[in-house]
Coordinates of C-alpha atoms and ligand atoms in Angstrom, one line a residue:
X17 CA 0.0 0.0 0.0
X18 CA 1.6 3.2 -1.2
X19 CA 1.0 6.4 1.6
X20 CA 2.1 10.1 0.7
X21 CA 4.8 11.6 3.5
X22 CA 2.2 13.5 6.0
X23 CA 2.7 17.4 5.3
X24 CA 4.0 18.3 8.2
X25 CA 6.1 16.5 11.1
X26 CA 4.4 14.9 13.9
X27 CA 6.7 14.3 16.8
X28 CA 6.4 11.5 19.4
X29 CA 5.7 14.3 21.8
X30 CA 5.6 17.9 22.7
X31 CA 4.3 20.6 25.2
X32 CA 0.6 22.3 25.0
X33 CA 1.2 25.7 25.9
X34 CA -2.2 27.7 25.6
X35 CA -2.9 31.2 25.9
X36 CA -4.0 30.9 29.6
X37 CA -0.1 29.3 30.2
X38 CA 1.2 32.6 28.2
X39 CA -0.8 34.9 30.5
X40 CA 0.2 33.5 34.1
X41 CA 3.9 33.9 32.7
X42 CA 3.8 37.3 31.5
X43 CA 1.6 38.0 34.8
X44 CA 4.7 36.6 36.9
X45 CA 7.4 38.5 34.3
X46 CA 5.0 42.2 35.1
X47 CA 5.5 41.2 39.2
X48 CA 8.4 41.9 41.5
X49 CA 9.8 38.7 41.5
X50 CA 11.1 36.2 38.3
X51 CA 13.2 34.2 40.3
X52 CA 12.8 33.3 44.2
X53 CA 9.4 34.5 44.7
X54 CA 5.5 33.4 45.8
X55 CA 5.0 31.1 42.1
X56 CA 7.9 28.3 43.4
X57 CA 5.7 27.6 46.8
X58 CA 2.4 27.6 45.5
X59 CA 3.7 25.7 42.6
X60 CA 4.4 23.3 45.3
X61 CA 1.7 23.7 47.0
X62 CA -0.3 22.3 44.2
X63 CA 2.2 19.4 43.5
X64 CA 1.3 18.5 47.4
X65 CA -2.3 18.3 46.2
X66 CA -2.1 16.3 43.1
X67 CA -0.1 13.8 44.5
X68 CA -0.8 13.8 47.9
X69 CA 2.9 13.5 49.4
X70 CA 3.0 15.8 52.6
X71 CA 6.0 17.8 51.2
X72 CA 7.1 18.7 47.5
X73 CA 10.7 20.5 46.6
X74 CA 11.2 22.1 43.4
X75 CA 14.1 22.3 41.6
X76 CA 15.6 23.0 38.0
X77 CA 15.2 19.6 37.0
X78 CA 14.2 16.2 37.3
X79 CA 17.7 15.2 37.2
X80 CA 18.6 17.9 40.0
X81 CA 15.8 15.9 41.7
X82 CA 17.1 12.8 41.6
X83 CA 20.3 13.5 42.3
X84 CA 19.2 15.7 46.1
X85 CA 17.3 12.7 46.4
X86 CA 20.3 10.4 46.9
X87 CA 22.5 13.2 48.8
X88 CA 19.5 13.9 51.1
X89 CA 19.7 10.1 51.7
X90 CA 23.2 10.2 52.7
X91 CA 24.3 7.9 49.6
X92 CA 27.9 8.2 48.7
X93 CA 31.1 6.9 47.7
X94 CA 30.8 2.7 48.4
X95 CA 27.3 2.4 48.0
X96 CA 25.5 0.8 45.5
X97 CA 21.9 1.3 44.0
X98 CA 19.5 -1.1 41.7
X99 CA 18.3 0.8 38.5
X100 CA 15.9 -1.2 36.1
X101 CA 18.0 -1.1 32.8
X102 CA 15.5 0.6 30.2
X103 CA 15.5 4.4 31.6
X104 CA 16.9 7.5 30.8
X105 CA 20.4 7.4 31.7
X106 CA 19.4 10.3 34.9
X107 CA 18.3 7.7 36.9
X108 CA 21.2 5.7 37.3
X109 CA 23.6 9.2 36.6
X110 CA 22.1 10.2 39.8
X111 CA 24.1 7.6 41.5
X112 CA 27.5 8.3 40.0
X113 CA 27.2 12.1 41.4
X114 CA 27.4 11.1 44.6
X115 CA 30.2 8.6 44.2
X116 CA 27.8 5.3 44.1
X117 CA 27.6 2.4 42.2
X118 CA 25.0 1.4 39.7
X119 CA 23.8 -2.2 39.3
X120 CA 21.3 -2.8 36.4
X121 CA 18.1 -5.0 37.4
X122 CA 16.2 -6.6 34.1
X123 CA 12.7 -5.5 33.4
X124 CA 9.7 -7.3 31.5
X125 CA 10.3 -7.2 27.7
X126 CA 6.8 -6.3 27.2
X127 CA 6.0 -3.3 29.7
X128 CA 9.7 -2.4 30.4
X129 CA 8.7 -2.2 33.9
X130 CA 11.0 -4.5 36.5
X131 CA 9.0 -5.9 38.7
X132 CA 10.2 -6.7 42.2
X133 CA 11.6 -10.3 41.6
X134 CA 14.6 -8.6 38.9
X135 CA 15.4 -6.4 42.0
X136 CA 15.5 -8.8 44.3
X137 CA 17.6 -11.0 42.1
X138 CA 19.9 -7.9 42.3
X139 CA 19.8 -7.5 45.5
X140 CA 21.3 -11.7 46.3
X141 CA 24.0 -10.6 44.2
X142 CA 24.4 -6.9 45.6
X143 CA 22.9 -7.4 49.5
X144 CA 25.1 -4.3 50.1
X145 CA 22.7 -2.4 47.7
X146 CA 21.2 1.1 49.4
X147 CA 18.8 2.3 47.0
X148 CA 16.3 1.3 44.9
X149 CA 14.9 3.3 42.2
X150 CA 12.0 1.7 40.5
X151 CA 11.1 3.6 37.4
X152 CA 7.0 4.0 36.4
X153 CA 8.0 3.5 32.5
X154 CA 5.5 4.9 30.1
X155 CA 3.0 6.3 32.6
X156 CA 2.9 2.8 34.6
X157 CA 3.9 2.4 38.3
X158 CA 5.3 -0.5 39.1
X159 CA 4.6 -3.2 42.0
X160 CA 5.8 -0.1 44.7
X161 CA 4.2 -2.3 47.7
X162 CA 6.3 -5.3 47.4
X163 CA 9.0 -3.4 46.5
X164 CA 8.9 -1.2 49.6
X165 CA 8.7 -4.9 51.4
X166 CA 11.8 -5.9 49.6
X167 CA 13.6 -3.0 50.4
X168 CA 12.8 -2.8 53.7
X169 CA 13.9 -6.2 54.4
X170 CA 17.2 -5.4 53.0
X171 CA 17.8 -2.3 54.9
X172 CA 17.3 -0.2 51.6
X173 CA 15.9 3.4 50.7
X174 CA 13.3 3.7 47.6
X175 CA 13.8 6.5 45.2
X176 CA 10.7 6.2 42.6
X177 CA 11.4 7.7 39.6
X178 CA 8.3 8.9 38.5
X179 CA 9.2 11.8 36.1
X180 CA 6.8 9.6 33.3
X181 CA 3.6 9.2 36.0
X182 CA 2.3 12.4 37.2
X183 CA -1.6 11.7 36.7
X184 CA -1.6 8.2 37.5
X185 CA -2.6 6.0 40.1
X186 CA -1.7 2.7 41.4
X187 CA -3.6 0.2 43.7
X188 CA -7.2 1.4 45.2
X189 CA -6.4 4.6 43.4
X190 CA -3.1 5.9 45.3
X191 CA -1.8 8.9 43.0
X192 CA 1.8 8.4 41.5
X193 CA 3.8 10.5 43.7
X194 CA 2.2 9.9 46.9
X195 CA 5.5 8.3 48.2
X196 CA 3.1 5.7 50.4
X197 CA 5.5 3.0 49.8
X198 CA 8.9 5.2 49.1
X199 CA 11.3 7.7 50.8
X200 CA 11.0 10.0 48.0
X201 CA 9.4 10.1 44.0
X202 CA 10.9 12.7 41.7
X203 CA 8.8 14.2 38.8
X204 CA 10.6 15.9 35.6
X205 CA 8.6 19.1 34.1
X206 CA 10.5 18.7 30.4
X207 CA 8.4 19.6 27.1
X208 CA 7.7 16.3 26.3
X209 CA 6.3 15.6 29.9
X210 CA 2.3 16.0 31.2
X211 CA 3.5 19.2 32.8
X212 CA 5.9 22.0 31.2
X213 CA 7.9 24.4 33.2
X214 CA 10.2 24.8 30.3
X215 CA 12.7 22.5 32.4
X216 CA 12.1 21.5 35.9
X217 CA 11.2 18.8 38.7
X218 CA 10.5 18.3 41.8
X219 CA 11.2 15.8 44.8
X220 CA 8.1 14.6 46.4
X221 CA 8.8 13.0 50.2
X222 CA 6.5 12.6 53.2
X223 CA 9.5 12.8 55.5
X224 CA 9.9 16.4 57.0
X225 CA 13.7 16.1 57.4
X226 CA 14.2 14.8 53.9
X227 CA 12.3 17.8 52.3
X228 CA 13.9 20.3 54.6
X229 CA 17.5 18.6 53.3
X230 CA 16.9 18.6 50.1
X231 CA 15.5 22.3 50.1
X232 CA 18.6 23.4 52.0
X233 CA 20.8 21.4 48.7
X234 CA 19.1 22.8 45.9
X235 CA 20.4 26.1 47.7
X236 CA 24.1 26.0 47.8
X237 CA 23.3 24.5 51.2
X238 CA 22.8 27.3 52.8
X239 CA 20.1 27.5 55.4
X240 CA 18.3 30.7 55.9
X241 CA 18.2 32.2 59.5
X242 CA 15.2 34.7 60.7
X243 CA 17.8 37.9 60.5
X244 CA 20.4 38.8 57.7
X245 CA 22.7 36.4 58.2
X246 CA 23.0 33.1 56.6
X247 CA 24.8 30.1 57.6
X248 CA 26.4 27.4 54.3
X249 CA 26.4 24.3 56.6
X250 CA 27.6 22.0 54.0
X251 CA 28.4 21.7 50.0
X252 CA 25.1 22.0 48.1
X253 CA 23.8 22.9 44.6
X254 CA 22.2 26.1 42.8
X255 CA 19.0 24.0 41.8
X256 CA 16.3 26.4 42.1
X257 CA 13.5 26.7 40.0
X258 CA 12.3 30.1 38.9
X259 CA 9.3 31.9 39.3
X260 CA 8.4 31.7 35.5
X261 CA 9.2 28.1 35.2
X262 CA 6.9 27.7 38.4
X263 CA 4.5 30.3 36.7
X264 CA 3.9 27.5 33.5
X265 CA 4.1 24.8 35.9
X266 CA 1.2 25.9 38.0
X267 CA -0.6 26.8 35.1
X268 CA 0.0 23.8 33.4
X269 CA -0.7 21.6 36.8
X270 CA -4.1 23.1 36.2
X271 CA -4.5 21.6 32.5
X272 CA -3.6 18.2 34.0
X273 CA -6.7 15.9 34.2
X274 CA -7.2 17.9 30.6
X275 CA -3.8 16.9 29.5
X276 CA -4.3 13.3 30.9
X277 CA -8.0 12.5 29.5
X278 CA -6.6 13.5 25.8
X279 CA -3.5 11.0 26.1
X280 CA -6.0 8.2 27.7
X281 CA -8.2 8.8 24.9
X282 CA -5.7 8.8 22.3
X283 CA -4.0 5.3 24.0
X284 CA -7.8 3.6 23.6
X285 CA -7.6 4.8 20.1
X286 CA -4.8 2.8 18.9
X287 CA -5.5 -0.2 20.9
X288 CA -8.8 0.1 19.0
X289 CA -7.1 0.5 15.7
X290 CA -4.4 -2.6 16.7
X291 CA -7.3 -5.5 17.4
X292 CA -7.6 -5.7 13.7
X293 CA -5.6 -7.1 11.0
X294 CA -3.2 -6.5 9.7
X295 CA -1.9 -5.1 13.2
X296 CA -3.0 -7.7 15.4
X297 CA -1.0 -10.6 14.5
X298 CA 2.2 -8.7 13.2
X299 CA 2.3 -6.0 16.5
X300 CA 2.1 -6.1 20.5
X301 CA 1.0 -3.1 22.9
X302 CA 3.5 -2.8 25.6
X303 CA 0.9 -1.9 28.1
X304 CA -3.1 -1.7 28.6
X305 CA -2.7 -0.5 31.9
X306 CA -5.7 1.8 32.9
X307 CA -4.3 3.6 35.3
X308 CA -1.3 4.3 33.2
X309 CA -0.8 8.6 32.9
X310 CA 0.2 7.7 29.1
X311 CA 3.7 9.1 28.4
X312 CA 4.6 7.3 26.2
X313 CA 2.7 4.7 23.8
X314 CA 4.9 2.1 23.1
X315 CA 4.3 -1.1 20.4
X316 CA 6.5 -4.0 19.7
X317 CA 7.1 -5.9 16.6
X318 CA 8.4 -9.5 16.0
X319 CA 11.8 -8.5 16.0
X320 CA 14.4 -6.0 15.4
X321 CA 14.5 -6.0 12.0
X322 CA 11.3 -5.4 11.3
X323 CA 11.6 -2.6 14.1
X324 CA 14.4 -1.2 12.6
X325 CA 12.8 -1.0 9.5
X326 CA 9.3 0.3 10.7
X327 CA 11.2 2.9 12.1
X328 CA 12.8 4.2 9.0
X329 CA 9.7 4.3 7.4
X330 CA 8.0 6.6 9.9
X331 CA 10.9 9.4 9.4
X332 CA 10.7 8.9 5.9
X333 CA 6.8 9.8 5.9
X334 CA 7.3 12.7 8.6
X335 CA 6.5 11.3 12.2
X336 CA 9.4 11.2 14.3
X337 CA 8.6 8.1 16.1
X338 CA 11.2 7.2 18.8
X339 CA 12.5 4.0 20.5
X340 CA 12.6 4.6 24.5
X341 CA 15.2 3.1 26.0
X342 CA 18.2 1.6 25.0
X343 CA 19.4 -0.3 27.9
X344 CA 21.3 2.3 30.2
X345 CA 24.0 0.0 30.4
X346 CA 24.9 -0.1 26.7
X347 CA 26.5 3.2 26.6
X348 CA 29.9 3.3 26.2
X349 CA 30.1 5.3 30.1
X350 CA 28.3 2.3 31.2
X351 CA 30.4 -0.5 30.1
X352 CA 31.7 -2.8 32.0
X353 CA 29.1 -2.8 34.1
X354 CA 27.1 -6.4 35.0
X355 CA 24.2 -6.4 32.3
X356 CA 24.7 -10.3 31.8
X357 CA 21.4 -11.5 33.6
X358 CA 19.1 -8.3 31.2
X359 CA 17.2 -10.5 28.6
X360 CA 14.1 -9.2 29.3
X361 CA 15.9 -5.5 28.9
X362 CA 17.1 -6.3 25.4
X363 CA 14.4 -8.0 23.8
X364 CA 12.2 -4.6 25.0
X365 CA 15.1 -2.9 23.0
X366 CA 15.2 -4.9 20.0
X367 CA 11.8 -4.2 18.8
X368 CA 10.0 -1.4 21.0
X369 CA 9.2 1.7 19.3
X370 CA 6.8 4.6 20.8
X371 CA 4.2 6.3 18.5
X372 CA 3.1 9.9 19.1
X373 CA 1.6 10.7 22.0
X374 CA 0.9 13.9 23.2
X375 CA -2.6 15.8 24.2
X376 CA -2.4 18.1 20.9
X377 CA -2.0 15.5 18.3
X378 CA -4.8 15.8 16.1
X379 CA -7.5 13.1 15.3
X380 CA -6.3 13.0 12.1
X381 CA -2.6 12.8 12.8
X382 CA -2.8 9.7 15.0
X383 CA -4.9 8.1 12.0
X384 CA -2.6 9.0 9.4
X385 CA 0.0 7.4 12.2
X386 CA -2.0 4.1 12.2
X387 CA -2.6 4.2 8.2
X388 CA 1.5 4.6 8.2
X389 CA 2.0 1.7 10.0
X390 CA -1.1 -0.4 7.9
X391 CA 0.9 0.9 4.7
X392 CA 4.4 -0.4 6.4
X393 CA 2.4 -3.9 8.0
X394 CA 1.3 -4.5 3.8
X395 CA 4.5 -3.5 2.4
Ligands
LIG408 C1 12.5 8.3 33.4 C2 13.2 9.7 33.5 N1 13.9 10.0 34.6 C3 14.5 11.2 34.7 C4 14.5 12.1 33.7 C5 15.2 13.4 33.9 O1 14.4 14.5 33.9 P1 14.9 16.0 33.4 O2 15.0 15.9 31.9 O3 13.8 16.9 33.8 O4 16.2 16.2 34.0 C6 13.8 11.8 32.5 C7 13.7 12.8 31.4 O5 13.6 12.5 30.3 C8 13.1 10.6 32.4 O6 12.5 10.2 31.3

């Protein structure tokens, strides 16, 4: 089946800024303050709310998050924490700032998510291990009860990484981010997240101490007294977030059941489209999870071949599809490190690829998406 290139590019994903995002910045750029100023704690304010963990830092990034995260733990040089191996390479960098090890854990080849029998298998070979950091790939938290159990039991923290799950829920209906069954979750506010701040994140803890450490990091460590004076207690980090970021993030926090009914609607859309032939026997859907906040939407084919060759003919016809992850361990910083027991990892790599996702693609972009992929299927 021949198909003409679609006129314009569709990404895999992008922001939605609308006009009421572009007035609560320029509202914030008219006020006193752009930088440290009221936006940052009602910005957290509503992250409290959303998520329903008792305290919420911001901070320039999801990557700052994560890394406060594991200094505000006390993790350092000679300790060791258990990353699933398809991520983005911040949540096992995070480790490596402060001087720790990373050990790669395996994670199912269909969801990508690693449940908590790959961590524990991790843990009988690394019982020193201090962290883990389960990652809610796609939109989908993972087991975080037993894994809590597990860590417990092994004297362990839990970091979640859930930069791709703001929106979603787990269990009766827990929101991602609640941190019931973790010392902290860290959120990421990048374009091609559910929330824009231009770039930002946040860590999410219910531990007072934790947030009041990790506030004091993000700050050159500095702790602020009642008077002038100011007291730098020990090395920290200029990781603030602004006042416009926060300005877009608020706004945008406001968009979010918007944001996350259009990607839920969009997800039920192709796996409509995919019950039917020629999709169903030639293509898998990594996840139907319902609770899932939709990230990403991720599809695998038979192998990687036909992968490799899907993907090809995407770019050629205009939509950047992507492939989410390669297996963190794979690049070249990485190597050496033990990867031997992560089938599950690469067979998710070999023939995963994510189709466009995002709340302002178009009807008729995501069915020129799934006529692209009939057209590749028949060719
Ligand atoms: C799973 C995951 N963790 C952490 C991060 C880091 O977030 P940021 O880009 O805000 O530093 C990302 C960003 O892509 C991510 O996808």
């Amino acid at each position: 089946m021949e198909i003409d290139p679609y006129p314009s590019v569709i990404p895999y994903g992008r922001q939605w800024i609308d006009e009421s995002d572009i007035a609560a910045v320029v509202e914030t750029l008219r006020s006193d303050f752009v930088a440290q100023g009221p936006k940052v704690a009602a910005f957290e304010a509503a992250l409290r709310e959303v998520t329903g963990a008792g305290y919420a830092v911001a901070v320039s990034s999801g990557t700052a998050a994560l890394h406060l995260s594991c200094l505000a733990l006390g993790l350092g040089p000679g300790d060791c924490g258990i990353v699933p191996a398809i991520t983005f390479a911040a949540t096992a960098n995070c480790l490596r700032y402060v001087g720790a090890e990373v050990a790669f854990c395996d994670v199912d080849p269909r969801s990508g998510l690693a449940s908590p029998e790959r961590f524990s298998e991790v843990l009988r070979r690394r019982p020193e291990a201090k962290v883990l950091l389960p990652v809610s790939y796609s939109g989908s938290v993972p087991d975080l009860a037993s894994l809590s159990k597990l860590a417990k039991e092994a004297g362990a923290f839990v970091i979640e990484d859930a930069a791709h799950s703001i929106g979603a829920s787990y269990g009766e209906g827990t929101p991602s981010g609640a941190c019931e069954h973790s010392d902290a979750a860290i959120l990421s506010f990048h374009p091609v997240k559910h929330v824009c701040a231009g770039e930002g994140g946040a860590v999410l803890t219910n531990d007072a101490s934790l947030a009041r450490r990790v506030r004091t990091l993000r700050s050159h460590g500095i702790e602020p007294r009642e008077d002038w004076s100011y007291d730098q207690g020990e090395l920290g980090y200029h990781y603030r977030m602004t006042d416009l970021q926060a300005a877009l993030g608020l706004s945008q926090l406001s968009r979010l059941p918007e944001f996350i009914a259009r990607r839920r609607e969009l997800a039920k859309r192709y796996q409509n489209a995919f019950c039917e032939e020629p999709f169903v026997s030639r293509i898998q859907i990594a996840t139907e999870d319902e609770q899932s906040s939709r990230h990403l939407f991720v599809i695998h084919f038979r192998n990687e071949q036909e992968r490799r060759a899907a993907y090809a003919f995407f770019h050629r016809h205009n939509v950047r599809v992507q492939v989410h992850y390669m297996p963190v361990y794979r690049h070249s910083y990485y190597e050496g490190s033990e990867s031997r027991l992560c089938s599950g990892a690469e067979a998710f790599y070999a023939t995963c690829l994510s189709l466009p996702l995002y709340p302002l693609l178009k009807d008729e972009e995501q069915e020129y998406v799934i006529q692209c992929l009939r057209a590749f299927l028949e060719s």
